[in-house]
């Protein structure tokens, strides 16, 4: 599954891709295409169709570190000009996925 844009802004682009079939772990990339550093955010409501997630854990992939949390509403970072921040977000709510679950794969058909 390809990443999908989570926001319509051109200068500040946010892309999301589910990493697990149940939708509880997603990759989030914040792209800053502007000429200056920007404070960028993504809320769990932007990632979740139902907005049901109340807490999530966040791992910074560039720094190979879990960020202190849990994060209740979303994630924010200062992203330098023409740079990106990439994190993995894992829902801490047992029943709430961050993205819609992936549809089951169709069995391979013999041709």
Short mmCIF file of N, CA and C in Angstrom, two decimals:
data_model
loop_
_atom_site.label_atom_id
_atom_site.label_comp_id
_atom_site.label_asym_id
_atom_site.label_seq_id
_atom_site.Cartn_x
_atom_site.Cartn_y
_atom_site.Cartn_z
N UNK A 1 0.84 -1.17 0.00
CA UNK A 1 0.00 0.00 0.00
C UNK A 1 0.89 1.24 0.00
N UNK A 2 0.59 2.18 -0.84
CA UNK A 2 1.35 3.42 -0.94
C UNK A 2 0.95 4.37 0.18
N UNK A 3 1.84 5.31 0.47
CA UNK A 3 1.51 6.35 1.44
C UNK A 3 0.45 7.27 0.85
N UNK A 4 -0.40 7.81 1.72
CA UNK A 4 -1.44 8.73 1.26
C UNK A 4 -1.24 10.06 1.96
N UNK A 5 -1.54 11.16 1.24
CA UNK A 5 -1.43 12.46 1.90
C UNK A 5 -2.49 12.60 2.99
N UNK A 6 -2.09 13.14 4.14
CA UNK A 6 -3.04 13.35 5.24
C UNK A 6 -3.48 14.80 5.31
N UNK A 7 -2.76 15.69 4.62
CA UNK A 7 -3.10 17.11 4.62
C UNK A 7 -3.00 17.66 3.20
N UNK A 8 -3.78 18.68 2.86
CA UNK A 8 -3.76 19.21 1.50
C UNK A 8 -2.71 20.30 1.25
N UNK A 9 -2.03 20.77 2.29
CA UNK A 9 -1.06 21.86 2.16
C UNK A 9 0.10 21.46 1.25
N UNK A 10 0.56 22.37 0.39
CA UNK A 10 1.65 22.08 -0.53
C UNK A 10 3.01 22.31 0.14
N UNK A 11 3.15 23.37 0.92
CA UNK A 11 4.43 23.67 1.57
C UNK A 11 4.71 22.72 2.73
N UNK A 12 3.67 22.31 3.43
CA UNK A 12 3.80 21.37 4.55
C UNK A 12 3.03 20.11 4.20
N UNK A 13 3.74 19.09 3.77
CA UNK A 13 3.06 17.86 3.36
C UNK A 13 3.23 16.79 4.43
N UNK A 14 2.14 16.11 4.72
CA UNK A 14 2.13 15.01 5.67
C UNK A 14 1.64 13.77 4.94
N UNK A 15 2.45 12.71 4.97
CA UNK A 15 2.06 11.45 4.34
C UNK A 15 1.99 10.37 5.40
N UNK A 16 1.06 9.44 5.21
CA UNK A 16 0.81 8.36 6.16
C UNK A 16 0.74 7.05 5.41
N UNK A 17 1.33 6.01 6.02
CA UNK A 17 1.24 4.66 5.44
C UNK A 17 1.08 3.66 6.58
N UNK A 18 0.05 2.82 6.52
CA UNK A 18 -0.10 1.78 7.54
C UNK A 18 1.07 0.80 7.47
N UNK A 19 1.54 0.37 8.64
CA UNK A 19 2.62 -0.62 8.70
C UNK A 19 2.13 -1.98 9.15
N UNK A 20 0.94 -2.03 9.72
CA UNK A 20 0.37 -3.30 10.16
C UNK A 20 -1.03 -3.44 9.58
N UNK A 21 -1.45 -4.68 9.39
CA UNK A 21 -2.76 -4.95 8.79
C UNK A 21 -3.91 -4.42 9.64
N UNK A 22 -3.72 -4.39 10.98
CA UNK A 22 -4.80 -3.91 11.85
C UNK A 22 -4.86 -2.39 11.94
N UNK A 23 -3.90 -1.68 11.32
CA UNK A 23 -3.92 -0.23 11.30
C UNK A 23 -3.43 0.44 12.58
N UNK A 24 -2.89 -0.34 13.53
CA UNK A 24 -2.47 0.24 14.80
C UNK A 24 -1.06 0.82 14.78
N UNK A 25 -0.33 0.61 13.69
CA UNK A 25 1.00 1.19 13.56
C UNK A 25 1.11 1.80 12.18
N UNK A 26 1.49 3.10 12.14
CA UNK A 26 1.60 3.80 10.86
C UNK A 26 2.91 4.58 10.80
N UNK A 27 3.43 4.74 9.59
CA UNK A 27 4.57 5.62 9.35
C UNK A 27 4.00 6.98 8.98
N UNK A 28 4.59 8.03 9.53
CA UNK A 28 4.17 9.40 9.23
C UNK A 28 5.41 10.18 8.82
N UNK A 29 5.32 10.86 7.67
CA UNK A 29 6.42 11.70 7.21
C UNK A 29 5.90 13.13 7.08
N UNK A 30 6.63 14.06 7.70
CA UNK A 30 6.32 15.48 7.61
C UNK A 30 7.36 16.10 6.68
N UNK A 31 6.94 16.56 5.50
CA UNK A 31 7.84 17.20 4.53
C UNK A 31 7.65 18.71 4.60
N UNK A 32 8.75 19.43 4.79
CA UNK A 32 8.70 20.89 4.77
C UNK A 32 9.31 21.36 3.45
N UNK A 33 8.48 21.79 2.53
CA UNK A 33 8.95 22.26 1.23
C UNK A 33 9.13 23.78 1.20
N UNK A 34 8.95 24.43 2.34
CA UNK A 34 9.05 25.89 2.43
C UNK A 34 10.51 26.34 2.53
N UNK A 35 10.74 27.63 2.35
CA UNK A 35 12.08 28.21 2.37
C UNK A 35 12.60 28.44 3.79
N UNK A 36 11.78 28.23 4.81
CA UNK A 36 12.19 28.42 6.20
C UNK A 36 11.72 27.22 7.03
N UNK A 37 12.36 27.05 8.18
CA UNK A 37 11.94 25.98 9.09
C UNK A 37 10.49 26.22 9.51
N UNK A 38 9.77 25.14 9.74
CA UNK A 38 8.36 25.25 10.14
C UNK A 38 8.05 24.30 11.29
N UNK A 39 7.16 24.76 12.15
CA UNK A 39 6.60 23.91 13.20
C UNK A 39 5.45 23.15 12.56
N UNK A 40 5.59 21.84 12.44
CA UNK A 40 4.59 21.03 11.74
C UNK A 40 3.94 20.05 12.71
N UNK A 41 2.67 19.78 12.48
CA UNK A 41 1.91 18.90 13.36
C UNK A 41 1.02 17.97 12.55
N UNK A 42 0.71 16.85 13.16
CA UNK A 42 -0.32 15.95 12.64
C UNK A 42 -1.11 15.48 13.86
N UNK A 43 -2.43 15.51 13.75
CA UNK A 43 -3.27 15.05 14.86
C UNK A 43 -3.74 13.64 14.57
N UNK A 44 -4.07 12.94 15.62
CA UNK A 44 -4.59 11.57 15.43
C UNK A 44 -5.91 11.63 14.68
N UNK A 45 -6.68 12.70 14.84
CA UNK A 45 -7.95 12.84 14.11
C UNK A 45 -7.70 12.89 12.59
N UNK A 46 -6.56 13.46 12.16
CA UNK A 46 -6.23 13.49 10.73
C UNK A 46 -5.87 12.11 10.21
N UNK A 47 -5.39 11.24 11.09
CA UNK A 47 -4.97 9.90 10.68
C UNK A 47 -6.09 8.89 10.76
N UNK A 48 -7.04 9.13 11.65
CA UNK A 48 -8.07 8.14 11.95
C UNK A 48 -9.41 8.57 11.39
N UNK A 49 -10.05 7.69 10.67
CA UNK A 49 -11.37 8.00 10.13
C UNK A 49 -12.36 8.29 11.25
N UNK A 50 -12.32 7.50 12.31
CA UNK A 50 -13.29 7.66 13.39
C UNK A 50 -12.80 8.60 14.49
N UNK A 51 -11.51 8.96 14.47
CA UNK A 51 -10.97 9.83 15.51
C UNK A 51 -10.98 9.20 16.89
N UNK A 52 -10.88 7.87 16.96
CA UNK A 52 -11.06 7.17 18.22
C UNK A 52 -9.78 7.06 19.06
N UNK A 53 -8.62 7.32 18.50
CA UNK A 53 -7.38 7.14 19.25
C UNK A 53 -7.22 8.26 20.27
N UNK A 54 -6.94 7.88 21.52
CA UNK A 54 -6.74 8.87 22.57
C UNK A 54 -5.29 8.95 23.01
N UNK A 55 -4.50 7.91 22.75
CA UNK A 55 -3.08 7.91 23.10
C UNK A 55 -2.30 7.09 22.09
N UNK A 56 -1.06 7.53 21.84
CA UNK A 56 -0.20 6.78 20.93
C UNK A 56 1.25 6.96 21.35
N UNK A 57 2.07 5.99 21.01
CA UNK A 57 3.52 6.07 21.21
C UNK A 57 4.14 6.50 19.89
N UNK A 58 5.23 7.29 19.96
CA UNK A 58 5.88 7.82 18.76
C UNK A 58 7.37 7.48 18.80
N UNK A 59 7.88 6.96 17.69
CA UNK A 59 9.31 6.65 17.55
C UNK A 59 9.89 7.48 16.42
N UNK A 60 10.94 8.24 16.71
CA UNK A 60 11.65 9.05 15.73
C UNK A 60 12.60 8.14 14.96
N UNK A 61 12.34 7.98 13.67
CA UNK A 61 13.16 7.07 12.87
C UNK A 61 14.53 7.64 12.53
N UNK A 62 14.65 8.96 12.43
CA UNK A 62 15.96 9.56 12.13
C UNK A 62 16.91 9.42 13.31
N UNK A 63 16.38 9.55 14.54
CA UNK A 63 17.22 9.49 15.74
C UNK A 63 17.20 8.11 16.41
N UNK A 64 16.45 7.18 15.85
CA UNK A 64 16.38 5.81 16.39
C UNK A 64 16.01 5.82 17.88
N UNK A 65 14.99 6.61 18.22
CA UNK A 65 14.61 6.75 19.63
C UNK A 65 13.11 6.87 19.80
N UNK A 66 12.61 6.25 20.87
CA UNK A 66 11.22 6.44 21.27
C UNK A 66 11.12 7.81 21.94
N UNK A 67 10.12 8.57 21.58
CA UNK A 67 9.93 9.89 22.17
C UNK A 67 9.13 9.77 23.45
N UNK A 68 9.43 10.62 24.46
CA UNK A 68 8.69 10.53 25.71
C UNK A 68 7.21 10.81 25.46
N UNK A 69 6.38 9.99 25.98
CA UNK A 69 4.94 10.12 25.75
C UNK A 69 4.20 9.42 26.87
N UNK A 70 2.98 9.02 26.65
CA UNK A 70 2.29 8.90 25.37
C UNK A 70 1.78 10.25 24.87
N UNK A 71 1.47 10.28 23.59
CA UNK A 71 0.97 11.47 22.92
C UNK A 71 -0.54 11.37 22.84
N UNK A 72 -1.24 12.35 23.39
CA UNK A 72 -2.69 12.29 23.50
C UNK A 72 -3.43 12.76 22.25
N UNK A 73 -2.95 13.78 21.58
CA UNK A 73 -3.72 14.37 20.47
C UNK A 73 -3.02 14.29 19.12
N UNK A 74 -1.69 14.22 19.13
CA UNK A 74 -0.96 14.21 17.88
C UNK A 74 0.53 14.37 18.11
N UNK A 75 1.24 14.69 17.04
CA UNK A 75 2.69 14.83 17.09
C UNK A 75 3.08 16.12 16.38
N UNK A 76 4.08 16.84 16.93
CA UNK A 76 4.59 18.07 16.34
C UNK A 76 6.10 18.05 16.35
N UNK A 77 6.70 18.74 15.36
CA UNK A 77 8.16 18.85 15.29
C UNK A 77 8.52 20.09 14.49
N UNK A 78 9.67 20.66 14.79
CA UNK A 78 10.22 21.73 13.96
C UNK A 78 11.00 21.03 12.86
N UNK A 79 10.59 21.28 11.61
CA UNK A 79 11.22 20.64 10.46
C UNK A 79 11.98 21.72 9.68
N UNK A 80 13.31 21.54 9.52
CA UNK A 80 14.09 22.53 8.77
C UNK A 80 13.59 22.68 7.33
N UNK A 81 13.97 23.78 6.71
CA UNK A 81 13.61 24.05 5.32
C UNK A 81 14.06 22.91 4.41
N UNK A 82 13.17 22.49 3.52
CA UNK A 82 13.45 21.43 2.54
C UNK A 82 13.98 20.16 3.20
N UNK A 83 13.37 19.80 4.33
CA UNK A 83 13.78 18.62 5.07
C UNK A 83 12.52 17.85 5.47
N UNK A 84 12.72 16.76 6.20
CA UNK A 84 11.59 15.92 6.60
C UNK A 84 11.82 15.35 7.99
N UNK A 85 10.73 15.01 8.65
CA UNK A 85 10.75 14.25 9.90
C UNK A 85 9.95 12.98 9.63
N UNK A 86 10.45 11.85 10.12
CA UNK A 86 9.74 10.59 9.90
C UNK A 86 9.62 9.85 11.23
N UNK A 87 8.38 9.48 11.55
CA UNK A 87 8.12 8.78 12.80
C UNK A 87 7.22 7.57 12.54
N UNK A 88 7.26 6.65 13.49
CA UNK A 88 6.29 5.55 13.51
C UNK A 88 5.39 5.80 14.71
N UNK A 89 4.09 5.78 14.46
CA UNK A 89 3.10 6.03 15.50
C UNK A 89 2.36 4.72 15.76
N UNK A 90 2.30 4.33 17.04
CA UNK A 90 1.61 3.10 17.43
C UNK A 90 0.49 3.45 18.40
N UNK A 91 -0.71 3.03 18.06
CA UNK A 91 -1.86 3.30 18.92
C UNK A 91 -1.69 2.59 20.26
N UNK A 92 -1.89 3.34 21.35
CA UNK A 92 -1.85 2.75 22.68
C UNK A 92 -3.24 2.26 23.10
N UNK A 93 -4.26 2.59 22.30
CA UNK A 93 -5.62 2.13 22.56
C UNK A 93 -5.79 0.76 21.94
N UNK A 94 -6.20 -0.20 22.73
CA UNK A 94 -6.30 -1.57 22.24
C UNK A 94 -7.24 -1.74 21.06
N UNK A 95 -8.34 -1.00 21.07
CA UNK A 95 -9.34 -1.21 20.03
C UNK A 95 -9.31 -0.17 18.92
N UNK A 96 -8.44 0.83 19.02
CA UNK A 96 -8.50 1.93 18.06
C UNK A 96 -7.33 1.92 17.09
N UNK A 97 -7.58 1.67 15.82
CA UNK A 97 -6.51 1.76 14.84
C UNK A 97 -6.24 3.21 14.45
N UNK A 98 -5.03 3.48 13.96
CA UNK A 98 -4.68 4.81 13.48
C UNK A 98 -5.08 5.01 12.04
N UNK A 99 -5.23 3.94 11.31
CA UNK A 99 -5.67 4.02 9.92
C UNK A 99 -6.62 2.86 9.69
N UNK A 100 -7.44 2.94 8.66
CA UNK A 100 -8.37 1.84 8.41
C UNK A 100 -7.60 0.54 8.20
N UNK A 101 -8.07 -0.56 8.76
CA UNK A 101 -7.38 -1.84 8.53
C UNK A 101 -7.28 -2.16 7.05
N UNK A 102 -6.21 -2.86 6.69
CA UNK A 102 -6.02 -3.25 5.29
C UNK A 102 -7.03 -4.33 4.92
N UNK A 103 -7.54 -4.28 3.69
CA UNK A 103 -8.45 -5.35 3.27
C UNK A 103 -7.66 -6.65 3.14
N UNK A 104 -8.32 -7.79 3.38
CA UNK A 104 -7.61 -9.06 3.26
C UNK A 104 -7.12 -9.27 1.83
N UNK A 105 -5.96 -9.92 1.72
CA UNK A 105 -5.42 -10.21 0.40
C UNK A 105 -6.23 -11.31 -0.27
N UNK A 106 -6.44 -11.15 -1.56
CA UNK A 106 -7.14 -12.19 -2.31
C UNK A 106 -6.18 -13.36 -2.52
N UNK A 107 -6.67 -14.58 -2.45
CA UNK A 107 -5.78 -15.72 -2.69
C UNK A 107 -5.26 -15.68 -4.12
N UNK A 108 -4.04 -16.18 -4.29
CA UNK A 108 -3.46 -16.26 -5.63
C UNK A 108 -4.28 -17.22 -6.46
N UNK A 109 -4.62 -16.77 -7.65
CA UNK A 109 -5.42 -17.61 -8.54
C UNK A 109 -4.51 -18.34 -9.53
N UNK A 110 -4.78 -19.58 -9.74
CA UNK A 110 -4.05 -20.33 -10.76
C UNK A 110 -4.59 -19.95 -12.11
N UNK A 111 -3.71 -19.68 -13.03
CA UNK A 111 -4.14 -19.25 -14.36
C UNK A 111 -3.98 -20.37 -15.33
#
